[in-house]
């Protein structure tokens, strides 16, 4: 499923209204239904109000519990594909918002949580086929909203390994580049954020298969996330997560330590 022009709020509200109808017909409250799936009353309320998308796997489980003969799954599959952010990315964003620990290896662009507005805009302008102006501004706004998790009263513990090639690239031009490096340098001093640069010229590289993210949820579940040109994969399988966890541990040993990373960013700022 690809991204297109805008979030289809009306269709989401329609699916949410169907869920509310079937739930009430089954004699369940939002709380009792949420408890059945260990997702909570608030998430059920958000889905019914059209503020949060119903995910395909949850739709199937709800159809079975509420005996709706697949009505929710069919409604979800027939929604017009006009979501700004596709469902497979929404699942990751939901998990990212609640994560207590985030580890990310970035080899193509600065991690979204650390991007400046100008850099994010340059990222979305680089997309092929191109987004229109309104789409770009909506996506930039959403990316900036993602960074709020780092300003929470109890933010997650985060670790980033960024390949030096990302920092050498001048996406968006010299001014955007300088602003982005400055933000990275400031982020490197923030308690709870560990930033390491994997330098060019290494004779071994554990991240050649591409970027990925590791998450830990409040109930200690470990997840991994990977994106491709045509979609993404949220991995819960312990073996799959374990392999990526090993890769990330190796990348951290191959990267510069935090002090040397700050020195490199200072040099890049001097060259900007």
PDB file of N, CA, C and O in Angstrom, residues 112 114-125 136-137 139-145 147 172 176 179-180 183:
ATOM      1  N   UNK A 112      14.364  10.256  11.723  1.00  0.00           N
ATOM      2  CA  UNK A 112      13.252  11.203  11.745  1.00  0.00           C
ATOM      3  C   UNK A 112      13.130  11.954  13.054  1.00  0.00           C
ATOM      4  O   UNK A 112      12.744  13.125  13.089  1.00  0.00           O
ATOM      5  N   UNK A 114      15.348  13.148  14.814  1.00  0.00           N
ATOM      6  CA  UNK A 114      16.387  14.168  14.958  1.00  0.00           C
ATOM      7  C   UNK A 114      16.429  15.145  13.781  1.00  0.00           C
ATOM      8  O   UNK A 114      17.312  16.005  13.722  1.00  0.00           O
ATOM      9  N   UNK A 115      15.487  15.029  12.853  1.00  0.00           N
ATOM     10  CA  UNK A 115      15.514  15.885  11.668  1.00  0.00           C
ATOM     11  C   UNK A 115      15.037  17.305  11.976  1.00  0.00           C
ATOM     12  O   UNK A 115      14.147  17.504  12.791  1.00  0.00           O
ATOM     13  N   UNK A 116      15.642  18.268  11.318  1.00  0.00           N
ATOM     14  CA  UNK A 116      15.107  19.622  11.358  1.00  0.00           C
ATOM     15  C   UNK A 116      13.952  19.710  10.371  1.00  0.00           C
ATOM     16  O   UNK A 116      13.769  18.840   9.507  1.00  0.00           O
ATOM     17  N   UNK A 117      13.172  20.773  10.484  1.00  0.00           N
ATOM     18  CA  UNK A 117      12.051  20.953   9.567  1.00  0.00           C
ATOM     19  C   UNK A 117      12.536  21.079   8.129  1.00  0.00           C
ATOM     20  O   UNK A 117      11.960  20.512   7.203  1.00  0.00           O
ATOM     21  N   UNK A 118      13.625  21.832   7.937  1.00  0.00           N
ATOM     22  CA  UNK A 118      14.156  22.012   6.584  1.00  0.00           C
ATOM     23  C   UNK A 118      14.669  20.719   5.991  1.00  0.00           C
ATOM     24  O   UNK A 118      14.473  20.445   4.800  1.00  0.00           O
ATOM     25  N   UNK A 119      15.333  19.915   6.804  1.00  0.00           N
ATOM     26  CA  UNK A 119      15.858  18.636   6.325  1.00  0.00           C
ATOM     27  C   UNK A 119      14.711  17.690   5.986  1.00  0.00           C
ATOM     28  O   UNK A 119      14.737  17.020   4.945  1.00  0.00           O
ATOM     29  N   UNK A 120      13.696  17.634   6.863  1.00  0.00           N
ATOM     30  CA  UNK A 120      12.541  16.776   6.595  1.00  0.00           C
ATOM     31  C   UNK A 120      11.870  17.179   5.283  1.00  0.00           C
ATOM     32  O   UNK A 120      11.465  16.330   4.485  1.00  0.00           O
ATOM     33  N   UNK A 121      11.771  18.475   5.072  1.00  0.00           N
ATOM     34  CA  UNK A 121      11.149  18.950   3.822  1.00  0.00           C
ATOM     35  C   UNK A 121      11.977  18.505   2.613  1.00  0.00           C
ATOM     36  O   UNK A 121      11.428  18.102   1.581  1.00  0.00           O
ATOM     37  N   UNK A 122      13.299  18.549   2.734  1.00  0.00           N
ATOM     38  CA  UNK A 122      14.167  18.110   1.638  1.00  0.00           C
ATOM     39  C   UNK A 122      14.020  16.613   1.391  1.00  0.00           C
ATOM     40  O   UNK A 122      14.055  16.156   0.242  1.00  0.00           O
ATOM     41  N   UNK A 123      13.838  15.844   2.460  1.00  0.00           N
ATOM     42  CA  UNK A 123      13.630  14.399   2.318  1.00  0.00           C
ATOM     43  C   UNK A 123      12.376  14.125   1.503  1.00  0.00           C
ATOM     44  O   UNK A 123      12.382  13.339   0.544  1.00  0.00           O
ATOM     45  N   UNK A 124      11.280  14.783   1.867  1.00  0.00           N
ATOM     46  CA  UNK A 124      10.023  14.524   1.171  1.00  0.00           C
ATOM     47  C   UNK A 124      10.016  15.108  -0.236  1.00  0.00           C
ATOM     48  O   UNK A 124       9.340  14.578  -1.125  1.00  0.00           O
ATOM     49  N   UNK A 125      10.757  16.163  -0.462  1.00  0.00           N
ATOM     50  CA  UNK A 125      10.870  16.708  -1.818  1.00  0.00           C
ATOM     51  C   UNK A 125      11.660  15.786  -2.740  1.00  0.00           C
ATOM     52  O   UNK A 125      11.538  15.861  -3.951  1.00  0.00           O
ATOM     53  N   UNK A 136       3.642  17.569   1.082  1.00  0.00           N
ATOM     54  CA  UNK A 136       4.939  17.741   1.728  1.00  0.00           C
ATOM     55  C   UNK A 136       4.786  18.433   3.070  1.00  0.00           C
ATOM     56  O   UNK A 136       5.353  17.999   4.083  1.00  0.00           O
ATOM     57  N   UNK A 137       3.996  19.495   3.114  1.00  0.00           N
ATOM     58  CA  UNK A 137       3.834  20.230   4.366  1.00  0.00           C
ATOM     59  C   UNK A 137       3.122  19.389   5.425  1.00  0.00           C
ATOM     60  O   UNK A 137       3.456  19.465   6.612  1.00  0.00           O
ATOM     61  N   UNK A 139       3.294  16.095   5.658  1.00  0.00           N
ATOM     62  CA  UNK A 139       4.259  15.091   6.090  1.00  0.00           C
ATOM     63  C   UNK A 139       5.327  15.693   6.998  1.00  0.00           C
ATOM     64  O   UNK A 139       5.744  15.076   7.982  1.00  0.00           O
ATOM     65  N   UNK A 140       5.782  16.902   6.677  1.00  0.00           N
ATOM     66  CA  UNK A 140       6.759  17.583   7.528  1.00  0.00           C
ATOM     67  C   UNK A 140       6.163  17.836   8.905  1.00  0.00           C
ATOM     68  O   UNK A 140       6.811  17.599   9.934  1.00  0.00           O
ATOM     69  N   UNK A 141       4.917  18.315   8.940  1.00  0.00           N
ATOM     70  CA  UNK A 141       4.252  18.578  10.209  1.00  0.00           C
ATOM     71  C   UNK A 141       4.148  17.307  11.046  1.00  0.00           C
ATOM     72  O   UNK A 141       4.407  17.309  12.255  1.00  0.00           O
ATOM     73  N   UNK A 142       3.791  16.218  10.399  1.00  0.00           N
ATOM     74  CA  UNK A 142       3.653  14.939  11.116  1.00  0.00           C
ATOM     75  C   UNK A 142       4.998  14.467  11.645  1.00  0.00           C
ATOM     76  O   UNK A 142       5.090  13.938  12.760  1.00  0.00           O
ATOM     77  N   UNK A 143       6.050  14.670  10.868  1.00  0.00           N
ATOM     78  CA  UNK A 143       7.380  14.257  11.324  1.00  0.00           C
ATOM     79  C   UNK A 143       7.819  15.075  12.529  1.00  0.00           C
ATOM     80  O   UNK A 143       8.417  14.546  13.463  1.00  0.00           O
ATOM     81  N   UNK A 144       7.530  16.364  12.517  1.00  0.00           N
ATOM     82  CA  UNK A 144       7.885  17.192  13.669  1.00  0.00           C
ATOM     83  C   UNK A 144       7.104  16.766  14.911  1.00  0.00           C
ATOM     84  O   UNK A 144       7.624  16.785  16.026  1.00  0.00           O
ATOM     85  N   UNK A 145       5.860  16.353  14.715  1.00  0.00           N
ATOM     86  CA  UNK A 145       5.046  15.885  15.846  1.00  0.00           C
ATOM     87  C   UNK A 145       5.651  14.629  16.462  1.00  0.00           C
ATOM     88  O   UNK A 145       5.569  14.420  17.678  1.00  0.00           O
ATOM     89  N   UNK A 147       8.611  14.008  17.027  1.00  0.00           N
ATOM     90  CA  UNK A 147       9.729  14.330  17.902  1.00  0.00           C
ATOM     91  C   UNK A 147       9.287  14.697  19.310  1.00  0.00           C
ATOM     92  O   UNK A 147      10.119  14.830  20.214  1.00  0.00           O
ATOM     93  N   UNK A 172      19.113  19.192   0.616  1.00  0.00           N
ATOM     94  CA  UNK A 172      18.454  20.464   0.884  1.00  0.00           C
ATOM     95  C   UNK A 172      19.343  21.679   0.711  1.00  0.00           C
ATOM     96  O   UNK A 172      18.855  22.814   0.791  1.00  0.00           O
ATOM     97  N   UNK A 176      20.557  24.136   4.932  1.00  0.00           N
ATOM     98  CA  UNK A 176      19.811  23.038   5.561  1.00  0.00           C
ATOM     99  C   UNK A 176      20.792  22.052   6.202  1.00  0.00           C
ATOM    100  O   UNK A 176      20.571  21.573   7.325  1.00  0.00           O
ATOM    101  N   UNK A 179      22.247  23.518   9.437  1.00  0.00           N
ATOM    102  CA  UNK A 179      21.237  23.509  10.495  1.00  0.00           C
ATOM    103  C   UNK A 179      21.038  22.107  11.038  1.00  0.00           C
ATOM    104  O   UNK A 179      20.888  21.906  12.255  1.00  0.00           O
ATOM    105  N   UNK A 180      21.047  21.113  10.140  1.00  0.00           N
ATOM    106  CA  UNK A 180      20.838  19.733  10.569  1.00  0.00           C
ATOM    107  C   UNK A 180      22.013  19.228  11.412  1.00  0.00           C
ATOM    108  O   UNK A 180      21.822  18.582  12.451  1.00  0.00           O
ATOM    109  N   UNK A 183      21.763  20.662  14.839  1.00  0.00           N
ATOM    110  CA  UNK A 183      20.775  19.983  15.685  1.00  0.00           C
ATOM    111  C   UNK A 183      21.317  18.655  16.192  1.00  0.00           C
ATOM    112  O   UNK A 183      21.091  18.279  17.363  1.00  0.00           O
TER     113      UNK A 183
END
